[in-house]
Coordinates of C-alpha atoms in Angstrom, one line a residue:
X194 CA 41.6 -23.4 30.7
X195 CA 41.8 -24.5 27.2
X196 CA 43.5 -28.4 27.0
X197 CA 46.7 -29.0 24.9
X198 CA 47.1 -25.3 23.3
X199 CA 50.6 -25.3 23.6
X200 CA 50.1 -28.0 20.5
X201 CA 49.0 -25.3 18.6
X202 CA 52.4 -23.9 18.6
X203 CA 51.8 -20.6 18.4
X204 CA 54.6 -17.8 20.2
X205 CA 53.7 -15.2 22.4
X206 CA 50.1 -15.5 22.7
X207 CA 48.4 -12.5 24.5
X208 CA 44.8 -13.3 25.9
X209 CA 43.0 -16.4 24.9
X210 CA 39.3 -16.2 24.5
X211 CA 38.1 -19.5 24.6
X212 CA 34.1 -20.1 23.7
X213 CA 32.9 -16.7 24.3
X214 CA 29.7 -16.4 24.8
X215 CA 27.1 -14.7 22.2
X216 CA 26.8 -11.3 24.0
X217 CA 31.0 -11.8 24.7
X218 CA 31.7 -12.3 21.5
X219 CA 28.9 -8.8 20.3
X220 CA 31.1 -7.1 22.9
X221 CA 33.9 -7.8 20.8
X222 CA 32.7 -7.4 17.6
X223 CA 31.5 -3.8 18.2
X224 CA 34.8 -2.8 20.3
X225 CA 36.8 -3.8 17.2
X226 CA 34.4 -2.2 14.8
X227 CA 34.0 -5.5 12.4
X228 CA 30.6 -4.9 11.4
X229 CA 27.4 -3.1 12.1
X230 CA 24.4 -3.5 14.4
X231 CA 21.0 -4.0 12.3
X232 CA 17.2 -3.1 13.9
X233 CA 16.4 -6.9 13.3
X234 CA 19.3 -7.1 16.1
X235 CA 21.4 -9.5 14.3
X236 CA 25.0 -8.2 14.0
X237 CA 26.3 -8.3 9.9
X238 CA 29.4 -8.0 8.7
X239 CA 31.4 -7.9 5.1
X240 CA 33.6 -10.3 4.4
X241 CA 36.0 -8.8 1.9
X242 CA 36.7 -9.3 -2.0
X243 CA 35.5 -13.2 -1.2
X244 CA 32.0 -13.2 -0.6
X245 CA 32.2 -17.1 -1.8
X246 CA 34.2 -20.2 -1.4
X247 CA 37.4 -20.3 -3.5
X248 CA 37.2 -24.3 -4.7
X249 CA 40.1 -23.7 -7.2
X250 CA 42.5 -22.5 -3.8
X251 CA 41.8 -25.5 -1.7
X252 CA 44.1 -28.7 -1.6
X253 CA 44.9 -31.6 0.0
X254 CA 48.3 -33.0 1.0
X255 CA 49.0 -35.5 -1.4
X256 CA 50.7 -38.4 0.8
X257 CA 50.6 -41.7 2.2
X258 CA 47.7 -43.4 3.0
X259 CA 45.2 -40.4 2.2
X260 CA 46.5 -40.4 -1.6
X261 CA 45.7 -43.8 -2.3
X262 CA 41.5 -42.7 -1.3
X263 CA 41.3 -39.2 -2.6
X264 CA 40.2 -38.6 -6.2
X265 CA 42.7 -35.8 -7.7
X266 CA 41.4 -33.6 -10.1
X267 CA 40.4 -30.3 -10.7
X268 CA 38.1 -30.3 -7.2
X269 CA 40.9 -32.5 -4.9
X270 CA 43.7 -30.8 -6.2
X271 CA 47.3 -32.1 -4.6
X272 CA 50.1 -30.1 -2.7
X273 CA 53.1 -31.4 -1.3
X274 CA 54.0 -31.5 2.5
X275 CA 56.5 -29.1 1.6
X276 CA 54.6 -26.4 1.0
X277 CA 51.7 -27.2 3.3
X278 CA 54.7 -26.7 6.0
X279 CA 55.6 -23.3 4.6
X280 CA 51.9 -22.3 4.6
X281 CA 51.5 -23.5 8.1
X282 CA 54.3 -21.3 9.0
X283 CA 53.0 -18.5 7.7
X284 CA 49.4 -18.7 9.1
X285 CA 50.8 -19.5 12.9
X286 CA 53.6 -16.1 12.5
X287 CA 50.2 -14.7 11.7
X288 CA 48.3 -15.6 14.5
X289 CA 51.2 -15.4 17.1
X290 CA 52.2 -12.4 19.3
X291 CA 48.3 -11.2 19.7
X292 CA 44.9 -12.3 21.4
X293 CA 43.6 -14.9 19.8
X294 CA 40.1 -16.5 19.7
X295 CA 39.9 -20.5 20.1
X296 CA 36.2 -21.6 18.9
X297 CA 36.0 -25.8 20.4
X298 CA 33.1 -27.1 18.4
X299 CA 31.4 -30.7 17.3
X300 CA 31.0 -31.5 14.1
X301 CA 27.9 -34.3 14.0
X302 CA 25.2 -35.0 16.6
X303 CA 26.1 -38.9 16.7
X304 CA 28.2 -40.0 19.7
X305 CA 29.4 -42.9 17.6
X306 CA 30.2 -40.4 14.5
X307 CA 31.1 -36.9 15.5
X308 CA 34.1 -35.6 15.9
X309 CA 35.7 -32.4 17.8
X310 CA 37.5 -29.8 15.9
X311 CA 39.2 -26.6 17.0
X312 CA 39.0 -23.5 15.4
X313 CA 41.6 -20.9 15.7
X314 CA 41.6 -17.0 14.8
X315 CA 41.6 -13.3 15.2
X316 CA 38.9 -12.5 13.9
X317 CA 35.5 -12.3 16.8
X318 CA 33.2 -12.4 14.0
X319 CA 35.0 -16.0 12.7
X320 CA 34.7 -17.6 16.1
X321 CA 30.9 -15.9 16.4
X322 CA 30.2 -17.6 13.0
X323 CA 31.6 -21.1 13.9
X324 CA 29.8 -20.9 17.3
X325 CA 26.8 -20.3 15.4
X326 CA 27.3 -22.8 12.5
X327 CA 28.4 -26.0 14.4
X328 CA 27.3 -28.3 17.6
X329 CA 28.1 -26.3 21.4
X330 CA 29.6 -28.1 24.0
X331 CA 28.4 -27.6 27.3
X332 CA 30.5 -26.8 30.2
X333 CA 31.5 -30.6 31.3
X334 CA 32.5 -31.3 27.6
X335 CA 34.4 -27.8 27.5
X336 CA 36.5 -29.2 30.2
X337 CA 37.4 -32.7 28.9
X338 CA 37.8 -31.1 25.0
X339 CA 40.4 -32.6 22.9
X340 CA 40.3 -31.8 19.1
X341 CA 40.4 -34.4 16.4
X342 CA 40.9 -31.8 14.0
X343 CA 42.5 -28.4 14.3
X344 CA 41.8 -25.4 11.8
X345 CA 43.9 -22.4 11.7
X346 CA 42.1 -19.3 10.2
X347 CA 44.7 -16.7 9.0
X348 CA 42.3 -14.9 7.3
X349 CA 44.8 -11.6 7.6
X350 CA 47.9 -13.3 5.5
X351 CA 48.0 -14.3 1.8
X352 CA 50.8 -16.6 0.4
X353 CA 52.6 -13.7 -1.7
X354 CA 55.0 -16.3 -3.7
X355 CA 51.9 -17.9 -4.6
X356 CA 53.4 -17.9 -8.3
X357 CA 56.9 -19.5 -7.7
X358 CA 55.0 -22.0 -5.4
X359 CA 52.7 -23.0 -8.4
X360 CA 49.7 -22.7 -7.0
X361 CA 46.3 -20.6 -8.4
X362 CA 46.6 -17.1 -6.4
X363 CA 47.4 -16.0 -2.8
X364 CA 44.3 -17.9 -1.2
X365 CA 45.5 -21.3 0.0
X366 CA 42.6 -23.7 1.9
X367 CA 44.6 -26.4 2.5
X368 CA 43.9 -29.7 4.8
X369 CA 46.4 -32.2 5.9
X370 CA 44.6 -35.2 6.8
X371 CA 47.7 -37.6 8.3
X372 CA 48.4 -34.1 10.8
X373 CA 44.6 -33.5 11.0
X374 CA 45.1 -29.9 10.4
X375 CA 43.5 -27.2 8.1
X376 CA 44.8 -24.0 7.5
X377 CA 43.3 -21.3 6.0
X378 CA 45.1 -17.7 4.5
X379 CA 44.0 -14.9 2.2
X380 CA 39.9 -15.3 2.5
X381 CA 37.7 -13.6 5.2
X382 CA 34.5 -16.2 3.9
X383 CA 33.3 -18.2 7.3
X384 CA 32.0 -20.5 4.6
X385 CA 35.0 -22.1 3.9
X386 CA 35.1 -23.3 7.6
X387 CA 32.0 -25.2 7.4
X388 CA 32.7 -26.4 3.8
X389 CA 36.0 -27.2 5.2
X390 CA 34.9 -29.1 8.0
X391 CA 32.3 -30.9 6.1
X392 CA 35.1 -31.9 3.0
X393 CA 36.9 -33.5 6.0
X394 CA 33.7 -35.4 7.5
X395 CA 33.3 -36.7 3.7
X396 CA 36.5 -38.8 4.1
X397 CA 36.5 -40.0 7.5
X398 CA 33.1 -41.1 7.8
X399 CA 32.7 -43.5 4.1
X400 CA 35.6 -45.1 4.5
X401 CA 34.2 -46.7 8.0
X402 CA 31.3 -47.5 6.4
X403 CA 28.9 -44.3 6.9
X404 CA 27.1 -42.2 4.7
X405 CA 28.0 -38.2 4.5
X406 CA 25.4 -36.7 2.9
X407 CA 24.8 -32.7 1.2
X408 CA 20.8 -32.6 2.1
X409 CA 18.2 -31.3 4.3
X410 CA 16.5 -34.1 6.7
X411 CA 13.0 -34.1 8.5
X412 CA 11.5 -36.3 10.8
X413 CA 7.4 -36.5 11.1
X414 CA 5.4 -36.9 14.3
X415 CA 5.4 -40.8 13.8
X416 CA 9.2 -40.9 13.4
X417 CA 9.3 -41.2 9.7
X418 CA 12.6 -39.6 8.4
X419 CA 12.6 -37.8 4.9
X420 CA 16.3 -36.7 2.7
X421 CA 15.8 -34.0 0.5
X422 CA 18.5 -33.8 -1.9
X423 CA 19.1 -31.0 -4.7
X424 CA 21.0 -28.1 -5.9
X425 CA 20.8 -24.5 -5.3
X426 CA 17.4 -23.2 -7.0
X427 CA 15.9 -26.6 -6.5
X428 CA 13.5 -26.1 -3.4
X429 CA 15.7 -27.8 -1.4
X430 CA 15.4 -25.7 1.9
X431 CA 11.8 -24.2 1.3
X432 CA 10.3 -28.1 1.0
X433 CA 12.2 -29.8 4.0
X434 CA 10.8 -26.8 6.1
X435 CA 7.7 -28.2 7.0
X436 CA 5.2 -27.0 10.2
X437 CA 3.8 -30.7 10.5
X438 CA 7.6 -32.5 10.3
X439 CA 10.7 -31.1 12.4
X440 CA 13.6 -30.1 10.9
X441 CA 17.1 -32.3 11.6
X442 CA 19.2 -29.9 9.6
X443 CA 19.5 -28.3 6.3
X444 CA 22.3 -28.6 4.7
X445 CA 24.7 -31.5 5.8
X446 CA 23.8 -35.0 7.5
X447 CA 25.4 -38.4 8.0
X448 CA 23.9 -41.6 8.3
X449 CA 25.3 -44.5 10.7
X450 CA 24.0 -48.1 12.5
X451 CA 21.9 -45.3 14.4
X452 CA 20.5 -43.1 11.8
X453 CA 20.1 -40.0 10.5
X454 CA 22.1 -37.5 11.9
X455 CA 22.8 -33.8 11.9
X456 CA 26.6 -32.1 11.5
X457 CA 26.1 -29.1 12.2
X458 CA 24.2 -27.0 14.9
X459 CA 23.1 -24.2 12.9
X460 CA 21.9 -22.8 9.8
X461 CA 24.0 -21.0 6.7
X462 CA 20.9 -19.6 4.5
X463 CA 20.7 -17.3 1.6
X464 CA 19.4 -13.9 2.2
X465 CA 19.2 -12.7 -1.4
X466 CA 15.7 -11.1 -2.3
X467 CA 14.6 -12.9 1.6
X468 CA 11.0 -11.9 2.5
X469 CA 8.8 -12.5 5.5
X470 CA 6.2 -13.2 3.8
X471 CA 7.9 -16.0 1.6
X472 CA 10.4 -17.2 3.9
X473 CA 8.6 -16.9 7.7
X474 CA 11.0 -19.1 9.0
X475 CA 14.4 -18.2 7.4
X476 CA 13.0 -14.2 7.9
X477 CA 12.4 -14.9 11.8
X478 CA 15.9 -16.7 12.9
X479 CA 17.2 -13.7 11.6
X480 CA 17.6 -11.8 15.5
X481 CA 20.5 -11.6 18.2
X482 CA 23.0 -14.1 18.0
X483 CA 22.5 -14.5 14.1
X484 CA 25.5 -13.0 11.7
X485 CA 24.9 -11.4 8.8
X486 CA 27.3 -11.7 5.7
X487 CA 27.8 -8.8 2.6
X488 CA 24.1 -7.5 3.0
X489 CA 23.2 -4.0 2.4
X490 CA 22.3 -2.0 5.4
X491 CA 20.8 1.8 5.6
X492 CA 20.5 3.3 9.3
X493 CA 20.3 -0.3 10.6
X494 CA 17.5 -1.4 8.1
X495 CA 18.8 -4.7 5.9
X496 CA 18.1 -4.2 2.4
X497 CA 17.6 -8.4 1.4
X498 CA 16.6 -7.1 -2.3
X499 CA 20.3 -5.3 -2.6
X500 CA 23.0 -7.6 -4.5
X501 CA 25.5 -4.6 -4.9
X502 CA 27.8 -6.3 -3.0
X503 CA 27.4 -9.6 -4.3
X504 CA 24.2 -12.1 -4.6
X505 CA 25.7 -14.6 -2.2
X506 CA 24.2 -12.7 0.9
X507 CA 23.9 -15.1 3.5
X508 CA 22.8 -15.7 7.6
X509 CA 24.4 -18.1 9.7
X510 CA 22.3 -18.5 13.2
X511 CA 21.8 -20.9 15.2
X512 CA 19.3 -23.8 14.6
X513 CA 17.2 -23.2 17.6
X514 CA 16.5 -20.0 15.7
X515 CA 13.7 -22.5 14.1
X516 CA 11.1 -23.1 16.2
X517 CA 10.0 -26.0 14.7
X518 CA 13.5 -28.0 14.9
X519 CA 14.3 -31.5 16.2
X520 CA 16.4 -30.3 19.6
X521 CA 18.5 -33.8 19.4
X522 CA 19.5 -33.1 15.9
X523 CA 19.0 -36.7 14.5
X524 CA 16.5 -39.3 14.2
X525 CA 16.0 -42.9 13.0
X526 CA 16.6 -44.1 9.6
X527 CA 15.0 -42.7 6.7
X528 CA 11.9 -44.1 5.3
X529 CA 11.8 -41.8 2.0
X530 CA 14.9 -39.5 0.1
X531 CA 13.7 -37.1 -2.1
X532 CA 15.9 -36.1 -5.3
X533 CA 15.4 -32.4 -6.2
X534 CA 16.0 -30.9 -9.8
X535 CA 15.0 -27.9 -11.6
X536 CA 14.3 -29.2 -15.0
X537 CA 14.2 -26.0 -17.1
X538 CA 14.0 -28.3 -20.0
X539 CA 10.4 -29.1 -19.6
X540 CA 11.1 -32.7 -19.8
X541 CA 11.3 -34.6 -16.7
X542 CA 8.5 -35.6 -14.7
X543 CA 7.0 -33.5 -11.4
X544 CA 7.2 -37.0 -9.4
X545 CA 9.1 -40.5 -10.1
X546 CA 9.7 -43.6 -8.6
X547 CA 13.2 -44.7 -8.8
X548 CA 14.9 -48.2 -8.3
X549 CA 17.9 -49.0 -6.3
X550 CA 19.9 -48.7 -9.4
X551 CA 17.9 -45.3 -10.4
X552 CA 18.6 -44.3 -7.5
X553 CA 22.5 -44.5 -7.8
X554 CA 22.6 -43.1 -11.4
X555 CA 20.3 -40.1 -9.8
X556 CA 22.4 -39.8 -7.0
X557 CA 26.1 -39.9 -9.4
X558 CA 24.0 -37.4 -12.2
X559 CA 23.0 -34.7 -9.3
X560 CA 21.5 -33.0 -11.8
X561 CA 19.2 -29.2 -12.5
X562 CA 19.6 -27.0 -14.9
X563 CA 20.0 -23.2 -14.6
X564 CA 18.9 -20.3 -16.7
X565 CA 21.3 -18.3 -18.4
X566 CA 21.4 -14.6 -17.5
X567 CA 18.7 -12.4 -19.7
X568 CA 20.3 -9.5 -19.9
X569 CA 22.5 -11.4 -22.7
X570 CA 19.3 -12.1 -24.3
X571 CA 20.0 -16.2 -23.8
X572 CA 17.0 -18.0 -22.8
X573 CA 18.6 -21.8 -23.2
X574 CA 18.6 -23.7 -19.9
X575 CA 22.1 -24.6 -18.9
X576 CA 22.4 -28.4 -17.5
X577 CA 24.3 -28.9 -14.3
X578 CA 25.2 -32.4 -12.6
X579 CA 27.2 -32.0 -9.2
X580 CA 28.3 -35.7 -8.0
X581 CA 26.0 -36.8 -5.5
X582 CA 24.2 -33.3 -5.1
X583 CA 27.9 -31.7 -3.9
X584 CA 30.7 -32.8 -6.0
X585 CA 32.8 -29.8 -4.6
X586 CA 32.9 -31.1 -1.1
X587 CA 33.5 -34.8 -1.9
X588 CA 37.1 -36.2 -1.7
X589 CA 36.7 -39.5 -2.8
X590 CA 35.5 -41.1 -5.8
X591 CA 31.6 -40.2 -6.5
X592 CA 31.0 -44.2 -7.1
X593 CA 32.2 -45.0 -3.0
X594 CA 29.5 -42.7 -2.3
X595 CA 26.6 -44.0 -4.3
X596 CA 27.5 -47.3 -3.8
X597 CA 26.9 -46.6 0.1
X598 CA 24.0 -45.2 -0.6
X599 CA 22.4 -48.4 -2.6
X600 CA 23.5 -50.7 0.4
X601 CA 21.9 -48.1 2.8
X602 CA 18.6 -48.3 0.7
X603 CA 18.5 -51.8 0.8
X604 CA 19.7 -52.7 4.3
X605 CA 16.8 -50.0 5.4
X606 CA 14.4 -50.6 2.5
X607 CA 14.2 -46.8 1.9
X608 CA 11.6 -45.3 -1.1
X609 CA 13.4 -42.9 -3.5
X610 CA 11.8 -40.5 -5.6
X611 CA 12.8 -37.5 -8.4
X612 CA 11.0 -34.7 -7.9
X613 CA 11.2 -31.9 -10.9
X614 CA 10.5 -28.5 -9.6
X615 CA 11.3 -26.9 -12.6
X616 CA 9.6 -26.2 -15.8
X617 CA 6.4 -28.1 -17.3
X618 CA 4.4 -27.4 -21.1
X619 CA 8.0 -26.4 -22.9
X620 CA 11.2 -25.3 -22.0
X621 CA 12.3 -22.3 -19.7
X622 CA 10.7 -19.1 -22.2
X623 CA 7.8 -21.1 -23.3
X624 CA 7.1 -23.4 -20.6
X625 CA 6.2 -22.4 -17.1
X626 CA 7.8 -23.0 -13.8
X627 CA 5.9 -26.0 -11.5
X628 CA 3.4 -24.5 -9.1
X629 CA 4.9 -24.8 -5.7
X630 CA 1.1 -26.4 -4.8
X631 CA 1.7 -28.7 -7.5
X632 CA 5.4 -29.4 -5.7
X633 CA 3.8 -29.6 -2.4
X634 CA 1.3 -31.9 -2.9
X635 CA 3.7 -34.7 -5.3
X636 CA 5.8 -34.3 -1.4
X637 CA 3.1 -34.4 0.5
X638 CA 1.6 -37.6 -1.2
X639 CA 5.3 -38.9 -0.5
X640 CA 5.9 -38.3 2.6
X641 CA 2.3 -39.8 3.7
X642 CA 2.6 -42.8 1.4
X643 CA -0.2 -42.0 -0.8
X644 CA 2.0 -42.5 -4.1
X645 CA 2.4 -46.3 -3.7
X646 CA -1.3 -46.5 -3.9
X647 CA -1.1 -45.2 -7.7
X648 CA -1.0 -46.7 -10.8
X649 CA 2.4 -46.3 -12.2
X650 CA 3.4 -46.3 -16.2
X651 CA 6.7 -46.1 -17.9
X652 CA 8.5 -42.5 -19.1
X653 CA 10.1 -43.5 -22.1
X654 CA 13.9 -42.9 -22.9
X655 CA 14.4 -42.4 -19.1
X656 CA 12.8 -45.5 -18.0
X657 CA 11.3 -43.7 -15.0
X658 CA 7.7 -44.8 -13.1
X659 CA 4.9 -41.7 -13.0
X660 CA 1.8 -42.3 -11.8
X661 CA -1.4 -42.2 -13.8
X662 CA -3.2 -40.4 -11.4
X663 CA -2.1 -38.6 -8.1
X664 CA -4.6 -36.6 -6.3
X665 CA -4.6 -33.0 -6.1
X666 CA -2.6 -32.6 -9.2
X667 CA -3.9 -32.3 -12.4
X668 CA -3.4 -35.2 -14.7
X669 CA -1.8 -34.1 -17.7
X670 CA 1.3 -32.6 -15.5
X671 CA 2.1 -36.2 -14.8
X672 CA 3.7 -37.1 -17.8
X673 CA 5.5 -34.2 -19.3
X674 CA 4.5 -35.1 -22.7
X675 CA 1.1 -34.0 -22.2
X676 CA 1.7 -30.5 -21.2
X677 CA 3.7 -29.2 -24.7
X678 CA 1.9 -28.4 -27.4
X679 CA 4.4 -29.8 -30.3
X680 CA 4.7 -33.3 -29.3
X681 CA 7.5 -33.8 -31.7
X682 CA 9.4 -30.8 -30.2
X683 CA 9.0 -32.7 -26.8
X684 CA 10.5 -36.1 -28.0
X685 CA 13.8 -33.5 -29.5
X686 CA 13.9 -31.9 -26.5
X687 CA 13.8 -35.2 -24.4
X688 CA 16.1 -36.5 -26.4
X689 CA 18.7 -33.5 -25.9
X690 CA 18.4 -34.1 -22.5
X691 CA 18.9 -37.7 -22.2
X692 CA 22.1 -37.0 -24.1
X693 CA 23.4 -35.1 -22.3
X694 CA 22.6 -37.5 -18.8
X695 CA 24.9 -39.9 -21.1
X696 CA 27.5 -37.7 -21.6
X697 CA 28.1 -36.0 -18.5
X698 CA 27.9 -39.9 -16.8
X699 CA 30.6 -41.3 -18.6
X700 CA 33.4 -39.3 -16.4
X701 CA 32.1 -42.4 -13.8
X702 CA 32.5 -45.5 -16.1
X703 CA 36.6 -45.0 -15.2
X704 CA 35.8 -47.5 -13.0
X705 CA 33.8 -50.5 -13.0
X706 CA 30.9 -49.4 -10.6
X707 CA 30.2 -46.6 -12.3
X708 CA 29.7 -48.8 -15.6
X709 CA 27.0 -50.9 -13.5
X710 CA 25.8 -48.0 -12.8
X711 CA 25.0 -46.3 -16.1
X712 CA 23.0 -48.7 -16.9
X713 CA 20.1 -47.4 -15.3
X714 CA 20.3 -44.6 -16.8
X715 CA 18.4 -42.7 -20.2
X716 CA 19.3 -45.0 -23.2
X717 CA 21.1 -43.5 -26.4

């Protein structure tokens, strides 16, 4: 019996399969031929001409009192209730008249913070994937289930007048926060379910007064709760996964009265060039019950090094897949947050100490850089900075946000650190990446304390704190100056960089947070 479904308002609804389980939903899945089987026994399936989110196709109703919180631009674009209506329409005389698959799910492991969202589609694979990627209810909760939030996933239909209707092409991802409804048309990608979900859990939860956070959490056997924070390419999921310290989640956490907390109850990794031998962990959730996305497969075998298809192969399973999780999926309040970046400027530091107000500008740059694509014969690093590590899936203002996160740091007295994974002795092409020992150990020292019993000095222009000395990593890493063999080129290069910290900050100083903030930052 699934509660309220005629709210859904959908006609003529043929068989309802409501939870299914895992080998349900593989019965399904193979009857309706929407994928393949693999050796590895996970099932994988393509998921059209989208093998990625579509950011510039997603929208939020633009109305009362929503409007007055969200910041419109270019990432929270605005659509009237007008056409969100039309849209509806279209997606519910999609899904009407057939069997349909209702996925009830949690979204956050916090009694005092989650809430219950329903996912509706056609598709087996869709409910298989959200099933996998968010937090089961057992049977007692099935049975008292009402949704907060209600996702329609009309994956089949596209919004043909897309043109007339002014909007960017016949994708719409579009949520309606005073209705608490999302619906979804012209993309097959599960991703923007999750993404969706967790867009939506960055409104509700800052503006009661918790942090929603785009980072990996682990807790250690004393209780000691660690925040890594980074970009893709960072080392974001390969550090957090740790065989002395359990893993919370990796990818998306809140933080209430209570703690850290997970949102999901599953994984959603990257499966491009995946190995066993450097992923163990990542390689061995990878069995029955996981989905496979756009991955190459030859008489069952996956081919992880293949990118025909696109390099945004993924695996969504769920997080008892790793053995060494936390089973609650949350833990106390954190004791250290690590900021990630991939410097492939050869100019900021393996490991810093950052301030409260550091912290903030850090937080508010969410910078790495990324290098440009060889085969064009570029070698120059191109700098990123995502608000708050995930600027596409924040719908307020990037200040409310970091301005959370400073009262968080000092109600809990957390440590915060920037930790550059990137390049050391010159720039990407002369430089060379940091050692993941090198990485390891500038964590490790973290995570155990060690750091605060070293000598710090100052890293000019950014103002940061190194240490002198930190065991187990050679000295002349420590300050970046050291490593390049034309100091003057170093103090350019620094100096390009700092501008451009500058720069890309001052989108922030439209308000008057964002010009407190600044000033920690790398002076002109």
């Amino acid at each position: 019996m699934v509660n309220d479904i005629e709210k859904l308002d959908l006609q003529g609804i043929k068989q309802v399969f409501h939870n299914l389980s895992y080998d349900e939903l593989l019965k399904h899945e193979i009857a309706k031929k929407e994928g393949k089987m693999t050796k590895m026994g996970a099932f994988s399936v393509d998921t059209g001409i989208f093998t990625g989110r579509s950011p510039k196709d997603k929208y939020f109703v633009k109305q009362d009192p929503s409007k007055k919180f969200i910041s419109w631009g270019k990432i929270n674009q605005p659509i009237t209730d007008e056409l969100f209506n039309k849209l509806l329409k279209t997606a519910k005389k999609q899904l009407s008249n057939k069997d349909i698959y209702i996925q009830d799910a949690y979204c956050g492991s916090s009694l005092d913070s989650r809430k219950s969202v329903r996912f509706v589609t056609e598709v087996a694979w869709q409910a298989h994937f959200v099933k996998n990627m968010f937090i089961r209810p057992n049977k007692n909760e099935l049975e008292n289930f009402k949704p907060d939030f209600v996702v329609y996933n009309a994956c089949k239909c596209a919004n043909k007048d897309y043109k007339k209707d002014g909007l960017n092409s016949e994708v719409f991802v579009i949520f309606n926060i005073e209705k608490n409804v999302a619906v979804i048309g012209g993309t097959w990608y599960g991703g923007e379910m999750k993404k969706g979900i967790f867009s939506m859990m960055n409104y509700w939860l800052p503006l009661s007064g918790k942090m929603s956070m785009h980072c990996s959490a682990n807790v250690g056997k004393s209780g000691d709760v660690a925040l890594f924070f980074g970009l893709s390419g960072t080392g974001k999921t390969t550090l957090s996964t740790d065989s002395n310290r359990k893993l919370i989640g990796d990818d998306e956490h809140g933080w209430d009265d209570n703690g850290i907390f997970n949102f999901e109850g599953g994984c959603y990794a990257k499966c491009i060039k995946l190995s066993k031998e450097n992923e163990p962990e990542i390689y061995g959730a990878i069995k029955k019950d996981a989905l496979l996305e756009n991955v190459v497969i030859n008489d069952g075998v996956v081919d992880f090094n293949d990118s025909s298809k696109t390099e945004n192969t993924r695996v969504s399973y769920p997080i008892e897949h790793i053995l060494n999780h936390e089973p609650s999926l949350k833990a106390g309040h954190p004791k250290n947050i690590i900021f990630l970046t991939a410097d492939a400027f050869g100019v900021l530091p393996p490991v810093a100490k950052l301030t409260k107000d550091q912290a903030m500008y850090y937080f508010l740059s969410g910078y790495t850089a990324k290098v440009a694509g060889t085969e064009r014969g570029i070698t120059e690093p191109v700098a990123t900075f995502s608000a708050c590590f995930g600027e596409p899936f924040m719908p307020l203002h990037p200040t409310v946000y970091a301005d959370l996160l400073g009262k968080k740091i000092d109600k809990y007295d957390v440590n915060v650190y920037l930790v550059n994974t990137g390049w050391s002795g010159g720039a990407y092409g002369i430089g060379k990446r940091m050692s993941i020992k090198a990485t390891r150990t500038c964590i490790n020292a973290i995570l155990d304390g060690s750091i605060k019993k070293c000598e710090f000095e100052n890293f000019e222009k950014f103002n940061l704190s190194i240490p002198k000395k930190l065991t187990g990593v050679e000295t002349k890493l420590l300050n970046p100056i050291n490593t390049w063999n034309n100091k003057e080129d170093f103090l350019k290069m620094r100096d390009k960089l700092a501008k451009m910290f500058i720069e890309n900050f001052k989108r922030y100083e439209d308000v008057k947070e964002g010009v407190e903030f600044a000033k920690a930052g790398p002076k002109a």
